PDB file of C-alpha atoms and ligand atoms in Angstrom:
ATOM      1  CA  UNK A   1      15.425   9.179  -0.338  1.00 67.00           C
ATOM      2  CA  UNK A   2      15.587   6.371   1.993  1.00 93.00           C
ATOM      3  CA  UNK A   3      12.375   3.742   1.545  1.00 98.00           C
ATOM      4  CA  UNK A   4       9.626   3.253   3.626  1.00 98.00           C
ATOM      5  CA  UNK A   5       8.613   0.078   5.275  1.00 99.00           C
ATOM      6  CA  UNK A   6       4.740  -0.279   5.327  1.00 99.00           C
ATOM      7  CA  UNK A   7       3.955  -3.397   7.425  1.00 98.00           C
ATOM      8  CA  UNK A   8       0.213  -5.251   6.134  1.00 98.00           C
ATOM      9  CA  UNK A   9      -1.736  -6.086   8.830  1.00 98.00           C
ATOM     10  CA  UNK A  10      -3.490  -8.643   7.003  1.00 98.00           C
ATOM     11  CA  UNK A  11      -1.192 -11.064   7.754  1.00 98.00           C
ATOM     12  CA  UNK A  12      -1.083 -10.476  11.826  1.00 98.00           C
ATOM     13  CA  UNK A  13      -2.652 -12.477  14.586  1.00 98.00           C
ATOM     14  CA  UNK A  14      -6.094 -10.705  14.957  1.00 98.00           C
ATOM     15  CA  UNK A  15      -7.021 -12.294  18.065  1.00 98.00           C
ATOM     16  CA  UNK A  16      -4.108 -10.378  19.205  1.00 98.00           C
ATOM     17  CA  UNK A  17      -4.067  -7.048  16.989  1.00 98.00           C
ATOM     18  CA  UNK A  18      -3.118  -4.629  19.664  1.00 98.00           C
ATOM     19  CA  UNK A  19      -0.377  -6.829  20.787  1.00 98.00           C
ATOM     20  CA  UNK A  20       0.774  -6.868  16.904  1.00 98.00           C
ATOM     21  CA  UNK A  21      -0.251  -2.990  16.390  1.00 99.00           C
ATOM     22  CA  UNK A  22       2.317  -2.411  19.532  1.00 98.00           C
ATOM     23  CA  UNK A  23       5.236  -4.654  17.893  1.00 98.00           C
ATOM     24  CA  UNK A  24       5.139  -2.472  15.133  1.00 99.00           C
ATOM     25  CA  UNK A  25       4.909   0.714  17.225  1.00 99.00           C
ATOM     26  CA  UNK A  26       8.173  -0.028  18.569  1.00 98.00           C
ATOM     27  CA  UNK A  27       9.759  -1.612  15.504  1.00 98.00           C
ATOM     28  CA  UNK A  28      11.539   0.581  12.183  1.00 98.00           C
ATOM     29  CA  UNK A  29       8.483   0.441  10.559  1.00 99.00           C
ATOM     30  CA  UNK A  30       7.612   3.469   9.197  1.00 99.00           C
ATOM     31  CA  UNK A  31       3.788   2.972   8.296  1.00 99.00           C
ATOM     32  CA  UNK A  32       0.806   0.625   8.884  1.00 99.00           C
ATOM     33  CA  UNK A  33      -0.823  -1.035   6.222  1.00 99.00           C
ATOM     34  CA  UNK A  34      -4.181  -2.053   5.986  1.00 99.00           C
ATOM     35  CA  UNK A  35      -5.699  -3.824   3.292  1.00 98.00           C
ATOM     36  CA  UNK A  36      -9.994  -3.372   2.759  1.00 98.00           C
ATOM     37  CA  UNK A  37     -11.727  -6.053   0.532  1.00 98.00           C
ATOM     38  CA  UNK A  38     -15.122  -5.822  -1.079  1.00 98.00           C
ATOM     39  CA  UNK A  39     -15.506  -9.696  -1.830  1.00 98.00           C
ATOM     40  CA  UNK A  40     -16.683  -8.011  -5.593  1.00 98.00           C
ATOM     41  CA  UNK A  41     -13.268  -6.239  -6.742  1.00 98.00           C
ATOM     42  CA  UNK A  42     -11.169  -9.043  -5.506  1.00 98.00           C
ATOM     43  CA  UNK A  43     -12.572 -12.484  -4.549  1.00 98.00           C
ATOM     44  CA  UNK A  44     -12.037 -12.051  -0.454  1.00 98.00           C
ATOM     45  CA  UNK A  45     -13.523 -10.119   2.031  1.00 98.00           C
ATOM     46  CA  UNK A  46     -10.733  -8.621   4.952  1.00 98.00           C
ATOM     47  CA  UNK A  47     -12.302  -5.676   7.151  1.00 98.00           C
ATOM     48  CA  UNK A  48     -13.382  -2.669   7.568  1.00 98.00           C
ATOM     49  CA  UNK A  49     -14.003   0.552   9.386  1.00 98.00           C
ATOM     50  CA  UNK A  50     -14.323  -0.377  12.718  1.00 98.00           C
ATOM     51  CA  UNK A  51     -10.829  -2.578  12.504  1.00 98.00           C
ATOM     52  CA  UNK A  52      -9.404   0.787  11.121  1.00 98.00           C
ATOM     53  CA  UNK A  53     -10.840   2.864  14.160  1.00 98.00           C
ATOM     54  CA  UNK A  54      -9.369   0.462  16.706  1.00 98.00           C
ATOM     55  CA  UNK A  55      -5.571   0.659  15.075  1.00 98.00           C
ATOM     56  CA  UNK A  56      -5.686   3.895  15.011  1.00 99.00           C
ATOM     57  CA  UNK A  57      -6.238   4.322  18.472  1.00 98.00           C
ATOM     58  CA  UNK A  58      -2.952   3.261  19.116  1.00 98.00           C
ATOM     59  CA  UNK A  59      -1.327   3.825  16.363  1.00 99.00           C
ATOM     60  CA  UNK A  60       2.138   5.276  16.384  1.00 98.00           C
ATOM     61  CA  UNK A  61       2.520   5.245  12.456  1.00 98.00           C
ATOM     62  CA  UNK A  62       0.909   6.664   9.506  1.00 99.00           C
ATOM     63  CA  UNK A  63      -2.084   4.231   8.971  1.00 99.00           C
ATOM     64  CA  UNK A  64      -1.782   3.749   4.839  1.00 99.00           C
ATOM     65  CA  UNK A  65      -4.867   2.172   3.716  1.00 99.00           C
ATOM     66  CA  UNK A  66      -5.041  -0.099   0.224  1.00 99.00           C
ATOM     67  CA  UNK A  67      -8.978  -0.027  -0.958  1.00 99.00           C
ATOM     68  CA  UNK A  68      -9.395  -3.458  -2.935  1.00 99.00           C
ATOM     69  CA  UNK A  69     -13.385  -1.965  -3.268  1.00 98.00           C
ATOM     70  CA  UNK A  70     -15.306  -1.195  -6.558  1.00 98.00           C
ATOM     71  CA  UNK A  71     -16.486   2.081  -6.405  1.00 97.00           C
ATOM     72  CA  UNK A  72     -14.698   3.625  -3.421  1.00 98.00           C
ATOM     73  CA  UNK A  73     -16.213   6.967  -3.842  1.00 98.00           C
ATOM     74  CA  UNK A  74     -18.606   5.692  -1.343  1.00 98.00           C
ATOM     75  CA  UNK A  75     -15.921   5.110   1.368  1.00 98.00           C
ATOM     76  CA  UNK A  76     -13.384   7.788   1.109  1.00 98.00           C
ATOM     77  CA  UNK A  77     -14.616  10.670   4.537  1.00 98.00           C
ATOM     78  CA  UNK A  78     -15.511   7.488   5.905  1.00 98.00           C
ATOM     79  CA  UNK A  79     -12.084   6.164   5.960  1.00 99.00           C
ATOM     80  CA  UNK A  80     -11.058   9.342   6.841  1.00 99.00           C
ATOM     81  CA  UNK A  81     -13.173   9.522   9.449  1.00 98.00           C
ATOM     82  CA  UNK A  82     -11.149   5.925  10.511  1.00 99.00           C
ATOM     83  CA  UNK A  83      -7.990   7.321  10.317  1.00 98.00           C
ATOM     84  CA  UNK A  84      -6.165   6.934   7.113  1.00 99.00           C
ATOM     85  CA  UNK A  85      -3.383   9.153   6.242  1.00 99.00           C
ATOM     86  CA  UNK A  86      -3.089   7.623   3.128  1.00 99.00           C
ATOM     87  CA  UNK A  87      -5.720   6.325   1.268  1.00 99.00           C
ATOM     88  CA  UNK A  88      -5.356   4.019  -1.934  1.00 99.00           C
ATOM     89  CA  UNK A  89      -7.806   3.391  -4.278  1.00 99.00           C
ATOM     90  CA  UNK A  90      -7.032   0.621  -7.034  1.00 99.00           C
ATOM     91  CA  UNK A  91      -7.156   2.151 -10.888  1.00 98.00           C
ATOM     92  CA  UNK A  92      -9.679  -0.611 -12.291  1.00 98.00           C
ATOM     93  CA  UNK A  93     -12.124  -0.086  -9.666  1.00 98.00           C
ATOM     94  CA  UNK A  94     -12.452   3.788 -10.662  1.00 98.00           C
ATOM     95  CA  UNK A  95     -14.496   5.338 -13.479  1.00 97.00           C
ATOM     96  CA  UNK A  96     -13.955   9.057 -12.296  1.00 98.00           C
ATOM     97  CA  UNK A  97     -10.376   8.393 -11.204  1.00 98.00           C
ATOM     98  CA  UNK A  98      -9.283  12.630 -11.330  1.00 98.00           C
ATOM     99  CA  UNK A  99     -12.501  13.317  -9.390  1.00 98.00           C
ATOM    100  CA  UNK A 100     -11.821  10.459  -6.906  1.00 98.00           C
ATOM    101  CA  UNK A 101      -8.248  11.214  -6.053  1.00 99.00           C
ATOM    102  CA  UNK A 102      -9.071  14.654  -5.918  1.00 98.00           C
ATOM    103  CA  UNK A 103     -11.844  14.358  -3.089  1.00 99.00           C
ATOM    104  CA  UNK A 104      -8.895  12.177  -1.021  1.00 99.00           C
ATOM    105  CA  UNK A 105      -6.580  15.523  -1.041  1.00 99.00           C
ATOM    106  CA  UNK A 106      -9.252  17.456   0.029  1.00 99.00           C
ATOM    107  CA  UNK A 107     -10.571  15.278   2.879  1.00 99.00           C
ATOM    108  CA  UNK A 108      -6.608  16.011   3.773  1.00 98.00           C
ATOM    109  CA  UNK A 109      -5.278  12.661   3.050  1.00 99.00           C
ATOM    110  CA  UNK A 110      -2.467  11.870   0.578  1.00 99.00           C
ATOM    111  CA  UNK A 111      -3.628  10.155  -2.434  1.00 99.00           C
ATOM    112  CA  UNK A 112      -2.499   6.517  -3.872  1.00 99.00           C
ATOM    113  CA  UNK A 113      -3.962   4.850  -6.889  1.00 99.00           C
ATOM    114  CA  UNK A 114      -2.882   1.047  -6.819  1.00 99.00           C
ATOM    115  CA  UNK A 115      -2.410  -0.641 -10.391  1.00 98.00           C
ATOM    116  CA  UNK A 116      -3.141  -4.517 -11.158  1.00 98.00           C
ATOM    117  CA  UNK A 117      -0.215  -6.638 -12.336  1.00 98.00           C
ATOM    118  CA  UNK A 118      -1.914  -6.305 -15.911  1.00 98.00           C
ATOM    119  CA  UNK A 119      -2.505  -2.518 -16.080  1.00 98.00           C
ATOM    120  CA  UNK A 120       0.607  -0.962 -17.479  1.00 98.00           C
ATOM    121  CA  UNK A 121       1.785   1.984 -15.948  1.00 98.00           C
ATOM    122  CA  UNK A 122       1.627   4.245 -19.014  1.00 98.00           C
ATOM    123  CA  UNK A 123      -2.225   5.002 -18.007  1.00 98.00           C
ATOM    124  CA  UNK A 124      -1.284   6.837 -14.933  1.00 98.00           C
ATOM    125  CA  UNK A 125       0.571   9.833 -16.953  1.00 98.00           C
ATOM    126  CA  UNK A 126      -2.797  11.637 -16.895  1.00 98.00           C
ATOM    127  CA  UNK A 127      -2.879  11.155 -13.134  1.00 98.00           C
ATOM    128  CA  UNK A 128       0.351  11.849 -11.823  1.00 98.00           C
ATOM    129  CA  UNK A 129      -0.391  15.776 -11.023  1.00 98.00           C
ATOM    130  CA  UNK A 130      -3.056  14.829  -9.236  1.00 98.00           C
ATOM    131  CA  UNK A 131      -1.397  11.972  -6.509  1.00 99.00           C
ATOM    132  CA  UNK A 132       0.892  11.498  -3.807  1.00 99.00           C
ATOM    133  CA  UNK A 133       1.677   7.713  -4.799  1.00 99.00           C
ATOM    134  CA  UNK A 134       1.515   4.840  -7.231  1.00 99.00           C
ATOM    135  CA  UNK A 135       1.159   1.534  -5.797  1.00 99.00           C
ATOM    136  CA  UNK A 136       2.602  -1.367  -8.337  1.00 98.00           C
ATOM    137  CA  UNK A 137       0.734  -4.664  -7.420  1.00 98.00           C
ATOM    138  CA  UNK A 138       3.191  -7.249  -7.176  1.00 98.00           C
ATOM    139  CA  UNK A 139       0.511  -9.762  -6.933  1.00 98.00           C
ATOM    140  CA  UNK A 140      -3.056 -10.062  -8.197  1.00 98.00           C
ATOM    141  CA  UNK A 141      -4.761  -8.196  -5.380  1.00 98.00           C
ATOM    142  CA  UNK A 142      -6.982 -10.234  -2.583  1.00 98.00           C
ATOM    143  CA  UNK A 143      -4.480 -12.604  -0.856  1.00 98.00           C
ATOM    144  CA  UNK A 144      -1.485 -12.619   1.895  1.00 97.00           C
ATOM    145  CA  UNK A 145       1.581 -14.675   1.182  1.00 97.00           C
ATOM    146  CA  UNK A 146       1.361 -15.537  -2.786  1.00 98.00           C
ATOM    147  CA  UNK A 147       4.607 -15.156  -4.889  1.00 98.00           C
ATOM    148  CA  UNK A 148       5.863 -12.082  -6.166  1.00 98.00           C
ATOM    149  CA  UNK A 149       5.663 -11.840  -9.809  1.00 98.00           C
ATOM    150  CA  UNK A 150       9.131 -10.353 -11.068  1.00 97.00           C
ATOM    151  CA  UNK A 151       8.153  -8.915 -14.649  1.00 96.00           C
ATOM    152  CA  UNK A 152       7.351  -5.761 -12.194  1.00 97.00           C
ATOM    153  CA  UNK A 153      10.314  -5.018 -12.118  1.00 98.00           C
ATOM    154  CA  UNK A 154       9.871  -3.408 -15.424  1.00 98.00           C
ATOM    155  CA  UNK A 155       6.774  -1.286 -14.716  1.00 98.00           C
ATOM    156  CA  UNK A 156       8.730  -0.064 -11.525  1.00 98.00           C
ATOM    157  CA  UNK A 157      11.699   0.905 -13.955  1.00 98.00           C
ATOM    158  CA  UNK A 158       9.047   3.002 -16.631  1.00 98.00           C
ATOM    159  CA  UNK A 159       7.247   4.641 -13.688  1.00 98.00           C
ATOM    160  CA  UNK A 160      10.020   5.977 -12.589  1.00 98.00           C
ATOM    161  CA  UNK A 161      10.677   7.173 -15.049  1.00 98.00           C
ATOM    162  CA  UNK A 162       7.357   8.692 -15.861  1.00 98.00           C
ATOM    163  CA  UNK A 163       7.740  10.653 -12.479  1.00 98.00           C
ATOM    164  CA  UNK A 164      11.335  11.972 -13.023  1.00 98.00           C
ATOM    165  CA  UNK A 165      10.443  13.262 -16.688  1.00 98.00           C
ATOM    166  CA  UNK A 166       7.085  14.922 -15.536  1.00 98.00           C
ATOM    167  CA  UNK A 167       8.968  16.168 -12.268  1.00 98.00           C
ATOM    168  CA  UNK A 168       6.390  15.001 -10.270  1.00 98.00           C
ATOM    169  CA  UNK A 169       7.029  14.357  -6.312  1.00 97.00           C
ATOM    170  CA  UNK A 170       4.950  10.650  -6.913  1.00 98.00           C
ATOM    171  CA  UNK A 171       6.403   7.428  -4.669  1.00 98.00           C
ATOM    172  CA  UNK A 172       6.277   4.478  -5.813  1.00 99.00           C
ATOM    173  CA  UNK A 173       5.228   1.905  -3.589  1.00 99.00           C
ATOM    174  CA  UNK A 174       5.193  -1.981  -4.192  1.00 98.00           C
ATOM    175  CA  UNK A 175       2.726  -4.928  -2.574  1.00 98.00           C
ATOM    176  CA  UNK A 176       2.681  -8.687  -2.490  1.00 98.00           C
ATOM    177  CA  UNK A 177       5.320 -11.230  -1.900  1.00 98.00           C
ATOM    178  CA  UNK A 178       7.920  -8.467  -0.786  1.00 98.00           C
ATOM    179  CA  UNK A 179      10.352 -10.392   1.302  1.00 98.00           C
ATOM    180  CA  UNK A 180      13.953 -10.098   2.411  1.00 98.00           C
ATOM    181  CA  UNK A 181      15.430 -11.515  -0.591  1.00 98.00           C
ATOM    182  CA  UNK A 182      13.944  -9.113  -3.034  1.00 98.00           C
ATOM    183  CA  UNK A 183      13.812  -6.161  -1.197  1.00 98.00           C
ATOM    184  CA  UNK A 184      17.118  -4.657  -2.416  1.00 98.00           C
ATOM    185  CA  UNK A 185      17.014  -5.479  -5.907  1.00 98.00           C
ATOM    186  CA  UNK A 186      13.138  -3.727  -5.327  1.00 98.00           C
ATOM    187  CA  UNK A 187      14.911  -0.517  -3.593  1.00 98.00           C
ATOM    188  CA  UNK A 188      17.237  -0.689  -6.146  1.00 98.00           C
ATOM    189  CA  UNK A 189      14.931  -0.382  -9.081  1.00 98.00           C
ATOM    190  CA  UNK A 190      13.056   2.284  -7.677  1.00 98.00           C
ATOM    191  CA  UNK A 191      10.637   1.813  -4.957  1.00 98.00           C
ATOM    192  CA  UNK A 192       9.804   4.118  -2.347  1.00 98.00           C
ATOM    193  CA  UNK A 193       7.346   2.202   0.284  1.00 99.00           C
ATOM    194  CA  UNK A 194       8.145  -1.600   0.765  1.00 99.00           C
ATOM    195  CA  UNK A 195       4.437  -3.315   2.057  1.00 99.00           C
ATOM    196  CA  UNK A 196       5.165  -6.748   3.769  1.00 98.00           C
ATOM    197  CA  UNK A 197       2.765  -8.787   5.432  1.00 98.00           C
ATOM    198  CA  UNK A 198       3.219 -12.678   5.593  1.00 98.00           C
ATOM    199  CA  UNK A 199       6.878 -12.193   5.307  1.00 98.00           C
ATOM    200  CA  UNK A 200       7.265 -10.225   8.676  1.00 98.00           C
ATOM    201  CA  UNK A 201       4.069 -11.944  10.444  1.00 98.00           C
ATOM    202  CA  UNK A 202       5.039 -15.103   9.490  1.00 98.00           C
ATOM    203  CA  UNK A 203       8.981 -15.016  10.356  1.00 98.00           C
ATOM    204  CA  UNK A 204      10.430 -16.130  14.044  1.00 98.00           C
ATOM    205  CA  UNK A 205      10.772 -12.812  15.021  1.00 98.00           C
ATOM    206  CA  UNK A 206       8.923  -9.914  13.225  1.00 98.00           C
ATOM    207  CA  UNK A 207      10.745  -7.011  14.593  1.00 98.00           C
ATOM    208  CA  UNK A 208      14.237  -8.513  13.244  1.00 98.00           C
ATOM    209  CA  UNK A 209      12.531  -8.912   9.834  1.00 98.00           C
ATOM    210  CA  UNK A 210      11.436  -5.446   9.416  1.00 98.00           C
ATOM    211  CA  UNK A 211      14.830  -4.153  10.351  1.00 98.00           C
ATOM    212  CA  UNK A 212      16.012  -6.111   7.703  1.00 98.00           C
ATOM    213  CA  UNK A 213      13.722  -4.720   5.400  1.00 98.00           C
ATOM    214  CA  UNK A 214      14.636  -1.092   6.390  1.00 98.00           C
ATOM    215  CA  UNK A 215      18.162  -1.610   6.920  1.00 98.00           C
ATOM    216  CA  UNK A 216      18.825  -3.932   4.100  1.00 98.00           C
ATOM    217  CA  UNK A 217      21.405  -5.453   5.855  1.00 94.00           C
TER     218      UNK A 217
HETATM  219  C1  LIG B   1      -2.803  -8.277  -1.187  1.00 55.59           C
HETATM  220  C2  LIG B   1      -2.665  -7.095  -0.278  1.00 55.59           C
HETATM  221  C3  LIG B   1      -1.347  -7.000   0.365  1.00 55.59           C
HETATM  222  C4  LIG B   1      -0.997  -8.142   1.267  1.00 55.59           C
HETATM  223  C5  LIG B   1       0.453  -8.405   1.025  1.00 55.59           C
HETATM  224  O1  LIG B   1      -3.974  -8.181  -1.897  1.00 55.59           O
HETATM  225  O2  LIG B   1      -2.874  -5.881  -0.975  1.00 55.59           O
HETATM  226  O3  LIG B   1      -1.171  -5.790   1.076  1.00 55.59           O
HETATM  227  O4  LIG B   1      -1.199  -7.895   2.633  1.00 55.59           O
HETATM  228  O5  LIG B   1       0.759  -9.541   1.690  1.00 55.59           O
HETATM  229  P1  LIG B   1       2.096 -10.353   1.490  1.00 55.59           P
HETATM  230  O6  LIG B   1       3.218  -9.455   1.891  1.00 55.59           O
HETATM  231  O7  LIG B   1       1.876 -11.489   2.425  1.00 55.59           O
HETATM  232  O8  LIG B   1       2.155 -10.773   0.044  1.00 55.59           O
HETATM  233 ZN1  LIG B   2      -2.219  -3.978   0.187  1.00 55.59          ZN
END
């Protein structure tokens, strides 16, 4: 399968988020990310519904939304309400994680449960039936533009694994840091959905950098 390239809005201009929303529109991006925080599961608060109704307005993409909340149960027809049509919920902040993934399918979105860099992936081989996607934090969850954190590289090599042996149809997606100098070696390993924020926001000209992530070249 070729990867995905989910571009994080976190990092964008928000003064100018339709303007942004547009560039990705028209670039090889394949979805939108968008990256809720609680201020209690991770130690920074983003935004929220009404951000995720405006994107989606004009939207082109997929709008693949990364819950950094405890107890998302609360949230999830909400966020469908929004617009998600993926919705991520992060593995520590779940006590009921079968039941919670579950009620995401139902509401008709695909299902994502997002892992810490210090959860090891073997916990998810109860889980994988039930999910669309794993999402291996790359970083500790709550920031834009910190530094990837390489011994991931492992967990992205066992998951994989995990999924081929169980047969399950389960991408793996990775977050944080993702740039264009470990994107291969990333694709390579096993990945499925690239996320990239402050690398493509950041960069002289955002539209070249995501080709580069999609093309590789
Ligand atoms: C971090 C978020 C990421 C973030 C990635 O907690 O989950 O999605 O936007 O940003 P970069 O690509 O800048 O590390
Ligand atoms: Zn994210």
């Amino acid at each position: 399968m070729n990867h995905l390239v989910s571009s994080s809005l976190l990092a964008s201009d928000f003064l100018n988020l339709g303007n942004e929303v547009t560039m990705v529109n028209k670039s090889l991006a394949d979805w939108i990310h968008l990256d809720i925080m609680d201020g209690v599961f991770v130690p920074n608060i983003s935004f929220g519904l009404p951000v995720v109704e405006h994107v989606k307005k004009i939207a082109e993409k997929p709008l693949d939304v990364h819950l950094m909340i405890i107890d998302p149960d609360r949230y999830l027809s909400r966020f469908h309400d929004a617009g998600a049509n993926i919705l991520t919920v992060q593995y520590e902040a779940c006590v009921h994680l079968q039941r919670t993934v579950t009620e995401i399918r139902r509401l008709g979105m695909r299902a994502g449960v997002a892992i810490n860099p210090h959860t090891p992936v073997s916990l998810l081989v109860n889980t994988l039936p039930f999910i669309d996607m794993v999402l291996i934090m790359t970083v500790n969850p709550g920031f834009g533009g910190q530094i990837f954190i390489p011994e991931c590289y492992n967990k992205i090599r066992d998951l994989k694994k995990m999924i081929h042996d169980g047969g399950y149809k389960v991408l793996i997606e990775t977050d944080g840091g993702i740039d264009t100098t470990n994107a291969t070696k990333l694709v390579e390993t096993g990945v499925d959905v690239l996320v990239a924020g402050h690398s493509i926001f950041s960069s002289q000209n955002p539209t070249e950098t995501i080709r580069k992530l999609k093309t590789l070249k």
